[in-house]
mmCIF file of C-alpha atoms in Angstrom:
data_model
loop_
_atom_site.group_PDB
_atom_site.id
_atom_site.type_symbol
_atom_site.label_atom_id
_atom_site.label_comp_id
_atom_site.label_asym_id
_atom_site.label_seq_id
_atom_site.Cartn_x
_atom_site.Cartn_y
_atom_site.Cartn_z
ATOM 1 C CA UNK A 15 24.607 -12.212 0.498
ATOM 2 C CA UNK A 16 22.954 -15.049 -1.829
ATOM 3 C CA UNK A 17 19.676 -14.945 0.449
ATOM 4 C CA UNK A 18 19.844 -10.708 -0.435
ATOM 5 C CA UNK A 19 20.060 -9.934 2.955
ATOM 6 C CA UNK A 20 22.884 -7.240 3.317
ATOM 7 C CA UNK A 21 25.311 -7.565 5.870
ATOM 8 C CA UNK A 22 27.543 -4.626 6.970
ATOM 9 C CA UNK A 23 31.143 -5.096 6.966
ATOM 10 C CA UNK A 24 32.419 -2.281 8.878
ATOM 11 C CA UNK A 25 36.345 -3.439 8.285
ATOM 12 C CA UNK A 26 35.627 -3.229 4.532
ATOM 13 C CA UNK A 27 36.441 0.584 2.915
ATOM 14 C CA UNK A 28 36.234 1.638 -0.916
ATOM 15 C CA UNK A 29 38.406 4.602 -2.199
ATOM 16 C CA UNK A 30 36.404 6.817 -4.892
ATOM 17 C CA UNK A 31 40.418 7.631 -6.411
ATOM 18 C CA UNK A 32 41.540 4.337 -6.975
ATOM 19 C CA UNK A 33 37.912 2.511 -7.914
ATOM 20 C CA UNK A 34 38.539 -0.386 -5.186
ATOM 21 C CA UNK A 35 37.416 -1.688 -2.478
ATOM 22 C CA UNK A 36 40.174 -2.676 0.930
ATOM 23 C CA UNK A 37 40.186 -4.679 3.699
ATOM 24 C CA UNK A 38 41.375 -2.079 6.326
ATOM 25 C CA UNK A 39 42.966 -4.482 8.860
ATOM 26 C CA UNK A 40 44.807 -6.137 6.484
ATOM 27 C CA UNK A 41 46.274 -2.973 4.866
ATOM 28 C CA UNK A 42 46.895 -1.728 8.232
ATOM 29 C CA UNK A 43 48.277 -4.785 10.264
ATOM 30 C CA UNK A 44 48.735 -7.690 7.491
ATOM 31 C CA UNK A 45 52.676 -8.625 6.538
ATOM 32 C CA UNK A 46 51.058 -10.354 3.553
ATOM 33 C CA UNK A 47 50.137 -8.314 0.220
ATOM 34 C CA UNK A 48 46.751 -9.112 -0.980
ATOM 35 C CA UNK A 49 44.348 -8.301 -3.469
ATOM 36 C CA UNK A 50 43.031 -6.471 -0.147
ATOM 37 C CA UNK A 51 45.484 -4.731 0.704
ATOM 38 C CA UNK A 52 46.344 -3.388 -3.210
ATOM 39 C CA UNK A 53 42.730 -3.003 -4.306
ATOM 40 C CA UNK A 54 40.024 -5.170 -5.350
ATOM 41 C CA UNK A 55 37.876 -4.623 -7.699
ATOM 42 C CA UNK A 56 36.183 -7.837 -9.254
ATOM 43 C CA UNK A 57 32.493 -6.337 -8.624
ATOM 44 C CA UNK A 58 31.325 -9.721 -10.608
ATOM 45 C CA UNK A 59 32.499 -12.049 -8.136
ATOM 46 C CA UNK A 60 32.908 -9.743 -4.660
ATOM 47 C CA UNK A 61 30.351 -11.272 -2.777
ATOM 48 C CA UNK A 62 31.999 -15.041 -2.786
ATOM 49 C CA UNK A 63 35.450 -13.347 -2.301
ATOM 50 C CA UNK A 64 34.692 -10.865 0.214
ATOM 51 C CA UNK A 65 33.465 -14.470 2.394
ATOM 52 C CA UNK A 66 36.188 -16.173 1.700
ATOM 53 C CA UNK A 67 38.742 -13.709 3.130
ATOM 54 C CA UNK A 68 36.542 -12.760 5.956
ATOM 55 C CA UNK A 69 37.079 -16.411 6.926
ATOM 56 C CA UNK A 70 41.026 -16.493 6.263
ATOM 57 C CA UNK A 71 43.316 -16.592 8.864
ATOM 58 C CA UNK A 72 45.297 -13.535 7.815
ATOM 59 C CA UNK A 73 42.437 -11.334 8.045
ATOM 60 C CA UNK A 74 41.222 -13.258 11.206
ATOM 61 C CA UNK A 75 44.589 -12.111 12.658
ATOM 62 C CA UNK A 76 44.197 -8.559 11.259
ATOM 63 C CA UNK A 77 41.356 -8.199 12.626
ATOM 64 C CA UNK A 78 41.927 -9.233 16.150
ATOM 65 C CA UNK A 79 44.729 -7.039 16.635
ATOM 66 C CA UNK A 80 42.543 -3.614 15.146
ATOM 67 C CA UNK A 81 39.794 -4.372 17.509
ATOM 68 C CA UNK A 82 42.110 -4.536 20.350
ATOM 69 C CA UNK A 83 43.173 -1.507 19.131
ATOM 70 C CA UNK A 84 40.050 0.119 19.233
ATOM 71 C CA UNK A 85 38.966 -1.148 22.476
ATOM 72 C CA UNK A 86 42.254 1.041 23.790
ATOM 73 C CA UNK A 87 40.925 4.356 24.976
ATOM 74 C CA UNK A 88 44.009 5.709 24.612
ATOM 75 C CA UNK A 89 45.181 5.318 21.512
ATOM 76 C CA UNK A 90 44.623 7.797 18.619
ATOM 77 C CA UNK A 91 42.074 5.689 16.316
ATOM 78 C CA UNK A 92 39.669 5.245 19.691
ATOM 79 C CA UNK A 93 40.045 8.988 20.222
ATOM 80 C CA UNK A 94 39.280 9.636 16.253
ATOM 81 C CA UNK A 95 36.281 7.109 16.539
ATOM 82 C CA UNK A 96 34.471 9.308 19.709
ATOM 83 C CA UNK A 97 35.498 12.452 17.562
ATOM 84 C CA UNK A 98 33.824 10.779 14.404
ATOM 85 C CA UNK A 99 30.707 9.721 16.737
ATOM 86 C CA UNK A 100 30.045 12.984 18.395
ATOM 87 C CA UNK A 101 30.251 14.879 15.001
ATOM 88 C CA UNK A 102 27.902 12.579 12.927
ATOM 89 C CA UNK A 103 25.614 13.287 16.283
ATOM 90 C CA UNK A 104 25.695 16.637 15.865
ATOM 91 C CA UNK A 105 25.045 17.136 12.135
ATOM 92 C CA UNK A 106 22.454 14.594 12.509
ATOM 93 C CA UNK A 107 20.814 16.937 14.625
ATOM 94 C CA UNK A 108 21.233 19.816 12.349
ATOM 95 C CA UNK A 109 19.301 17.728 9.570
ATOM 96 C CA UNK A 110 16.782 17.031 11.835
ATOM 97 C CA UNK A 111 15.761 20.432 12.375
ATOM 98 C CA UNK A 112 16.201 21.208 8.148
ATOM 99 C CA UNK A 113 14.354 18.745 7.146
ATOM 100 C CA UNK A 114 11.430 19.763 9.280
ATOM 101 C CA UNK A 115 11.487 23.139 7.843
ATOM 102 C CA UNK A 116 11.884 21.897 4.191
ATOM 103 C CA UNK A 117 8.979 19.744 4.721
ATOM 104 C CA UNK A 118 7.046 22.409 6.621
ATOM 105 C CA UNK A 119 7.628 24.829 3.297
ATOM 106 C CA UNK A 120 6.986 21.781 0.851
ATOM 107 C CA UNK A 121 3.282 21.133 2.046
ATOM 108 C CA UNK A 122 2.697 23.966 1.627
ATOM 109 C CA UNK A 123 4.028 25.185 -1.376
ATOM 110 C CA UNK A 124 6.033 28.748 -0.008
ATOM 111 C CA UNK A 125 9.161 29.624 -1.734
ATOM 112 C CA UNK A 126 11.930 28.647 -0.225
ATOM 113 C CA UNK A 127 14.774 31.593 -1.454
ATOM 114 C CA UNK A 128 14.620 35.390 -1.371
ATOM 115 C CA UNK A 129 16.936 37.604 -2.976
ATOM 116 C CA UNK A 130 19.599 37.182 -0.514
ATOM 117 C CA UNK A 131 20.771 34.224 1.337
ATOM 118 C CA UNK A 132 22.378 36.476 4.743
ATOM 119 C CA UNK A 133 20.837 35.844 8.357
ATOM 120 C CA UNK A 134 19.436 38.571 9.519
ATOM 121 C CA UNK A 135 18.140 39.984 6.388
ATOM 122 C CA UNK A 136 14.418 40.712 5.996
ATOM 123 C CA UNK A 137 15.003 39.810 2.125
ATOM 124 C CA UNK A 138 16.675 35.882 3.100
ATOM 125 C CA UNK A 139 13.566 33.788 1.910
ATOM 126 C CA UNK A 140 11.373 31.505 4.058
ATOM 127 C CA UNK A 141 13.678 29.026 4.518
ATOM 128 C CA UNK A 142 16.428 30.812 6.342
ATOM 129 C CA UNK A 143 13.635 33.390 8.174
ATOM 130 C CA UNK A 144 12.026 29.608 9.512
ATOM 131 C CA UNK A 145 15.539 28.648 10.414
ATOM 132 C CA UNK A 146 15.495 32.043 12.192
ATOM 133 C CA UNK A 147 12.205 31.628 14.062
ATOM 134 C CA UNK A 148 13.042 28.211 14.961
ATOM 135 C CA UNK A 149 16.337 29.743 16.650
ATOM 136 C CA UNK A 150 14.303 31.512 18.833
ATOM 137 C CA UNK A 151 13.657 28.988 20.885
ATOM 138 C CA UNK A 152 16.515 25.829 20.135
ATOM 139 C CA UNK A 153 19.684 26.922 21.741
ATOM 140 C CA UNK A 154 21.307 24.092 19.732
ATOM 141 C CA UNK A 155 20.478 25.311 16.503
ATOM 142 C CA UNK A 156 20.749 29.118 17.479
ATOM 143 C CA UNK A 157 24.821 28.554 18.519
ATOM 144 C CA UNK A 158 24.614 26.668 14.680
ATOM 145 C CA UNK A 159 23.467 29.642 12.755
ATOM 146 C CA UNK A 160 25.963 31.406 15.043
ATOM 147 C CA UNK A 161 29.060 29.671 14.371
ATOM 148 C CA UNK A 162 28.092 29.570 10.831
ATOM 149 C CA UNK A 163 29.758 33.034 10.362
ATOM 150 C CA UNK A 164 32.603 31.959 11.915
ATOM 151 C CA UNK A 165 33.640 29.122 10.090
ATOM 152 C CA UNK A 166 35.791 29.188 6.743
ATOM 153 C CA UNK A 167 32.850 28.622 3.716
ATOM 154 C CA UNK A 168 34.293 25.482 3.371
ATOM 155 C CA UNK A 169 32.831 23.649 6.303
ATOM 156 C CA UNK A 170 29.431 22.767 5.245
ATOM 157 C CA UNK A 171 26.758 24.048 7.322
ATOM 158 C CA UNK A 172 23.699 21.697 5.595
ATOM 159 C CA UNK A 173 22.089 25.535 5.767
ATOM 160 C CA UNK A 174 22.607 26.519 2.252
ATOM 161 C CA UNK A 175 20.307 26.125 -0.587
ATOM 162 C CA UNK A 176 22.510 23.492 -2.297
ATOM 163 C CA UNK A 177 21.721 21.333 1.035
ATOM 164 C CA UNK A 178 17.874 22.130 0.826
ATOM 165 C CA UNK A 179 17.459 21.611 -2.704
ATOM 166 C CA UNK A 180 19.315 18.320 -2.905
ATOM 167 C CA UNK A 181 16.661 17.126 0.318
ATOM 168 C CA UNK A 182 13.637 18.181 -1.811
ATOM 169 C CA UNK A 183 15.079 16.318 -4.130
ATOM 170 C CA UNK A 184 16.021 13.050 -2.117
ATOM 171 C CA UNK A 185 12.069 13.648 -0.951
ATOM 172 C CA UNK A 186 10.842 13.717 -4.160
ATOM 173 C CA UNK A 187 12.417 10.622 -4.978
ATOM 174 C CA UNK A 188 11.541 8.554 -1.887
ATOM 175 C CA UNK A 189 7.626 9.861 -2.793
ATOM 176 C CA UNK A 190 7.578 8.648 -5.632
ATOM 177 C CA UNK A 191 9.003 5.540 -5.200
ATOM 178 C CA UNK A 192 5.877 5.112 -2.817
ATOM 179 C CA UNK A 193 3.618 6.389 -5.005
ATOM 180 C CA UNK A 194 4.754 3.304 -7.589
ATOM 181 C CA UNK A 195 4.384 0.871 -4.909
ATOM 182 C CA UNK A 196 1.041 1.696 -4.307
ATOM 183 C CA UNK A 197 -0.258 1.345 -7.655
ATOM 184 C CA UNK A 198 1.760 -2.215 -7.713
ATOM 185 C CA UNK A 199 -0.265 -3.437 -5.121
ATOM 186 C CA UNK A 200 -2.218 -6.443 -6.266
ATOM 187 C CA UNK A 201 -5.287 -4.827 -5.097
ATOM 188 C CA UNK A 202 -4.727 -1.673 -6.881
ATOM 189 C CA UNK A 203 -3.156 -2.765 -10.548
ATOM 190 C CA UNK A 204 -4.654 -0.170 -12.948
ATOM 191 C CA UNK A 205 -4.371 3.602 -13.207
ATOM 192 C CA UNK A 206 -5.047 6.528 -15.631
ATOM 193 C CA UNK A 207 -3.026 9.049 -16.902
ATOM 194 C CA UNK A 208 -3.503 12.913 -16.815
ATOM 195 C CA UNK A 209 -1.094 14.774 -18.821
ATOM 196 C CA UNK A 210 -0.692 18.568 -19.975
ATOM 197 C CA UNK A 211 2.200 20.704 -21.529
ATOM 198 C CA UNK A 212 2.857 24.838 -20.369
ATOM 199 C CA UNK A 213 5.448 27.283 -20.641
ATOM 200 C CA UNK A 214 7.678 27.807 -16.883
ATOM 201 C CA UNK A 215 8.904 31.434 -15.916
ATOM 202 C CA UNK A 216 11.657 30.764 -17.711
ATOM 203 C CA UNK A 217 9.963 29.934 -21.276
ATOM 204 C CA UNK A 218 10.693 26.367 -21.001
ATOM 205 C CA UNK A 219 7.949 24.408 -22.209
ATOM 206 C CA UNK A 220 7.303 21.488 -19.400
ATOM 207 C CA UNK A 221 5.055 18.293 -19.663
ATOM 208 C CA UNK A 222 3.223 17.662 -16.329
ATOM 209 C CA UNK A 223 2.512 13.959 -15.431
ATOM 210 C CA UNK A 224 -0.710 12.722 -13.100
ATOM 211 C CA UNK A 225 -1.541 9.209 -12.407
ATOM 212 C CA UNK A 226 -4.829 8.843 -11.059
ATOM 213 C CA UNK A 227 -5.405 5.440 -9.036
ATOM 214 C CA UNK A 228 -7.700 3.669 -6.310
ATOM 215 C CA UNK A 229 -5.922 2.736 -3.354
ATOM 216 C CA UNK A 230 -7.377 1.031 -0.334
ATOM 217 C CA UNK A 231 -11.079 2.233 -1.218
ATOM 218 C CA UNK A 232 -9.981 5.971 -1.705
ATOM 219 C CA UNK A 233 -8.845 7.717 -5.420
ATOM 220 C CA UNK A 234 -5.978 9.478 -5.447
ATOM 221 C CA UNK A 235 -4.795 12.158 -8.578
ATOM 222 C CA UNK A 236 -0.899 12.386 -7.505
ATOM 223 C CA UNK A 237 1.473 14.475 -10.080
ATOM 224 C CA UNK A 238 3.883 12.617 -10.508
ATOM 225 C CA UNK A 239 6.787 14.612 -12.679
ATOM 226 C CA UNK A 240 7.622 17.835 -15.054
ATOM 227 C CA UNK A 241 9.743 16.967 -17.554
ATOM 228 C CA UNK A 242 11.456 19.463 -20.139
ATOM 229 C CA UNK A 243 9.892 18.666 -23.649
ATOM 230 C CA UNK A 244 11.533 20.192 -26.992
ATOM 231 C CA UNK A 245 8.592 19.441 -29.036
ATOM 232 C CA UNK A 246 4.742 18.862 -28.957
ATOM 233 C CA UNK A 247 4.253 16.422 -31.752
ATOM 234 C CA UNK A 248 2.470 13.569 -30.543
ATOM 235 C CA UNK A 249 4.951 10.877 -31.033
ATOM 236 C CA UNK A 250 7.309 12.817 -29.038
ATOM 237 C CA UNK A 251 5.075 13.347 -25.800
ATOM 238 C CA UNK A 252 4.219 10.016 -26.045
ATOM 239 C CA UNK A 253 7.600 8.510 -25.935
ATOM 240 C CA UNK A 254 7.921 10.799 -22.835
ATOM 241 C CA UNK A 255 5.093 9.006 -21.435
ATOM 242 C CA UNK A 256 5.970 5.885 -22.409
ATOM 243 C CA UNK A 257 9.770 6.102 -21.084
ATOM 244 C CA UNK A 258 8.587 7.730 -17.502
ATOM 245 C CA UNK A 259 6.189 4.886 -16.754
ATOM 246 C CA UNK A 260 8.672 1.802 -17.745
ATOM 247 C CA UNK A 261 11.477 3.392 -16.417
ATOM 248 C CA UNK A 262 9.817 3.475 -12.528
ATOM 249 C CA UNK A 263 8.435 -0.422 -13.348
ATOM 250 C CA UNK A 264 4.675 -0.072 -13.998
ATOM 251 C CA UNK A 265 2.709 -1.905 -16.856
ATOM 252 C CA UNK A 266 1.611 0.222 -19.653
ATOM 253 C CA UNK A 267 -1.061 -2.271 -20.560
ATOM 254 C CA UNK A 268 -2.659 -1.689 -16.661
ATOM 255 C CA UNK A 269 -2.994 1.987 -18.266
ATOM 256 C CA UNK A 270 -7.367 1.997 -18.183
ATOM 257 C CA UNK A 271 -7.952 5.777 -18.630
ATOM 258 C CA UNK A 272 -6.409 8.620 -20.240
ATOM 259 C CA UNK A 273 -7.453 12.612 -19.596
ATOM 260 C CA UNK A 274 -6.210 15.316 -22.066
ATOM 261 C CA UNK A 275 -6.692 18.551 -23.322
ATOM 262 C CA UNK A 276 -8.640 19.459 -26.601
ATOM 263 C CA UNK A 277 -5.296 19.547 -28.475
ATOM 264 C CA UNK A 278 -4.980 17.562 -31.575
ATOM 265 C CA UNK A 279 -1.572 16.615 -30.560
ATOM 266 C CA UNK A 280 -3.204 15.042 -27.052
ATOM 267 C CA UNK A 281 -6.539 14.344 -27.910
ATOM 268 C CA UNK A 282 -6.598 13.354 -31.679
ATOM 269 C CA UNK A 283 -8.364 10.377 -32.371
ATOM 270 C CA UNK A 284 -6.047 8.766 -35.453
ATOM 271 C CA UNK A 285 -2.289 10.212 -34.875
ATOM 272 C CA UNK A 286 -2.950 12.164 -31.189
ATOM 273 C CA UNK A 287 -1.080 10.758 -27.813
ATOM 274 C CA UNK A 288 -4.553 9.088 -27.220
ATOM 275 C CA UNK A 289 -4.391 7.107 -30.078
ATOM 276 C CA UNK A 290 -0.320 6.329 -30.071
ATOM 277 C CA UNK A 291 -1.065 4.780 -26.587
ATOM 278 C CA UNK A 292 -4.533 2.828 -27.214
ATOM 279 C CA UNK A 293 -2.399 1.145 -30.290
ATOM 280 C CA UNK A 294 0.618 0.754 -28.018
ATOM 281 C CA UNK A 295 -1.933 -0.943 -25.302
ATOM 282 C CA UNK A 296 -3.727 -2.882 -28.019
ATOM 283 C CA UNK A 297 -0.581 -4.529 -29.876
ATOM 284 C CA UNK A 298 0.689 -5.736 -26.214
ATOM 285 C CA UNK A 299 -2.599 -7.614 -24.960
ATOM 286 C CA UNK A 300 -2.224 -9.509 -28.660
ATOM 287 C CA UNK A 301 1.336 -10.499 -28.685
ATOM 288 C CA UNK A 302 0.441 -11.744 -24.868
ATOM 289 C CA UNK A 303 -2.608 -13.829 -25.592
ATOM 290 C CA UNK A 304 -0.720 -15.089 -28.810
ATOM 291 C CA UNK A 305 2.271 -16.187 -26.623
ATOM 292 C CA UNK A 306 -0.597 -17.871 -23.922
ATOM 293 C CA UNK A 307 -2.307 -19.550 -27.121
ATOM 294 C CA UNK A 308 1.388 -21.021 -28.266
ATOM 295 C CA UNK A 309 2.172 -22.267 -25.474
#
């Protein structure tokens, strides 16, 4: 809406094949082709149009007859709708329990695969032996893990480590995102920066990110991200830097402190990432106080 409240529209559907958006009681019930009923897909101007026909008489008409429809226990769609309700139930329920475990693992920093991913096996990782334990004693998600085995791989079972690792990684995001607000807060502002390069398992050299900030009277060192670098000249890492901390919307010039290593590449004091950024820092307060002064 133009206030940028949202407001769900629960006749409105979008098809991922066709790239459109379509106004479900009119395609169903309408004896009038539409933009609706064909596809729209004028993202500039959907918000205006999107009122518009939700005040029409067509879809007015359309939609009177679907909700009588639905209000029909006997017909198919009300049937489908209870169907729909009881399933999103249950999964939700499943998630519940995952997420607990994947958060349970996360604080504490356990691995969450082994070197097979079977129930039952003493080799299946913490993850699935937690999802074990915790059958134990939940009924519910003890017949899960046992219909599991029975159903074709293609059901999803939100048990795999594809579901896991994309929740750590929904987590991640969300944590961050707080993190950022937090040091937006008008009573927080400035931060420092901590920052180190190292070699994974794998031989892939990895930049690790801290931001170090006072937040309601207590200082807090959160790391922040690893990000795969392919060289360590100092320009380079400090493009990284300077990419990561516009791209999630905080200030560079609110940057007060910086903590390196001994490396020349980090630490130097004429072509180091200390220096790149105190220039970077310095050039911005001018061209603001020039800008104040002009106008």
């Amino acid at each position: 809406m133009k206030n940028g409240q949202s407001l769900e529209r629960s006749w409105l559907t979008y098809s991922t094949s066709v790239g459109a958006v379509f106004c479900l009681p009119c395609k169903l019930f309408s004896k009038t082709s539409s933009q609706y009923t064909t596809g729209f897909s004028d993202w500039k101007h959907i918000g205006t149009c999107l009122e518009t026909h939700e005040n029409s008489d067509e879809h007015k008409k359309s939609m009177l007859v679907w909700l009588t429809r639905k209000e029909n226990k006997s017909v198919l769609d009300k049937q489908l709708q209870e169907q729909l309700r009881k399933e999103k139930e249950y999964y939700h329920n499943v998630l519940k329990r995952v997420i607990a475990v994947v958060k349970f693992l996360s604080i504490r920093g356990l691995a969450f695969r082994g070197s097979e991913e079977v129930f039952g096996s003493p080799h299946n990782g913490n993850f699935m032996g937690a999802m074990e334990l915790l059958a134990e004693f939940d009924p519910f998600i003890r017949e899960h893990i046992e219909q599991r085995e029975l159903r074709p791989k293609a059901i999803i079972s939100y048990l795999s480590k594809t579901v896991y690792e994309e929740i750590i990684e929904i987590m991640g995001q969300q944590l961050l995102k707080q993190i950022i607000t937090q040091i937006k807060n008008d009573d927080t502002k400035y931060y420092s920066t901590v920052m180190d390069s190292t070699p994974d398992l794998s031989h892939n050299d990895q930049l690790a990110i801290v931001l170090r900030y006072c937040f309601r009277g207590k200082v807090y060192e959160r790391c922040v991200a690893f990000i795969k670098i392919s060289s360590h000249t100092a320009l380079h890492l400090f493009n990284i830097l300077q990419d990561f901390i516009e791209t999630n919307g905080l200030l560079l010039s609110n940057c007060r402190g910086q903590s390196y290593d001994n490396a020349a590449n980090m630490a130097g004091h004429y072509n180091g990432v200390q220096a790149l950024l105190k220039q970077k820092i310095t050039l911005r307060i001018m061209c603001h106080v020039l800008r104040i002064s002009l106008t």
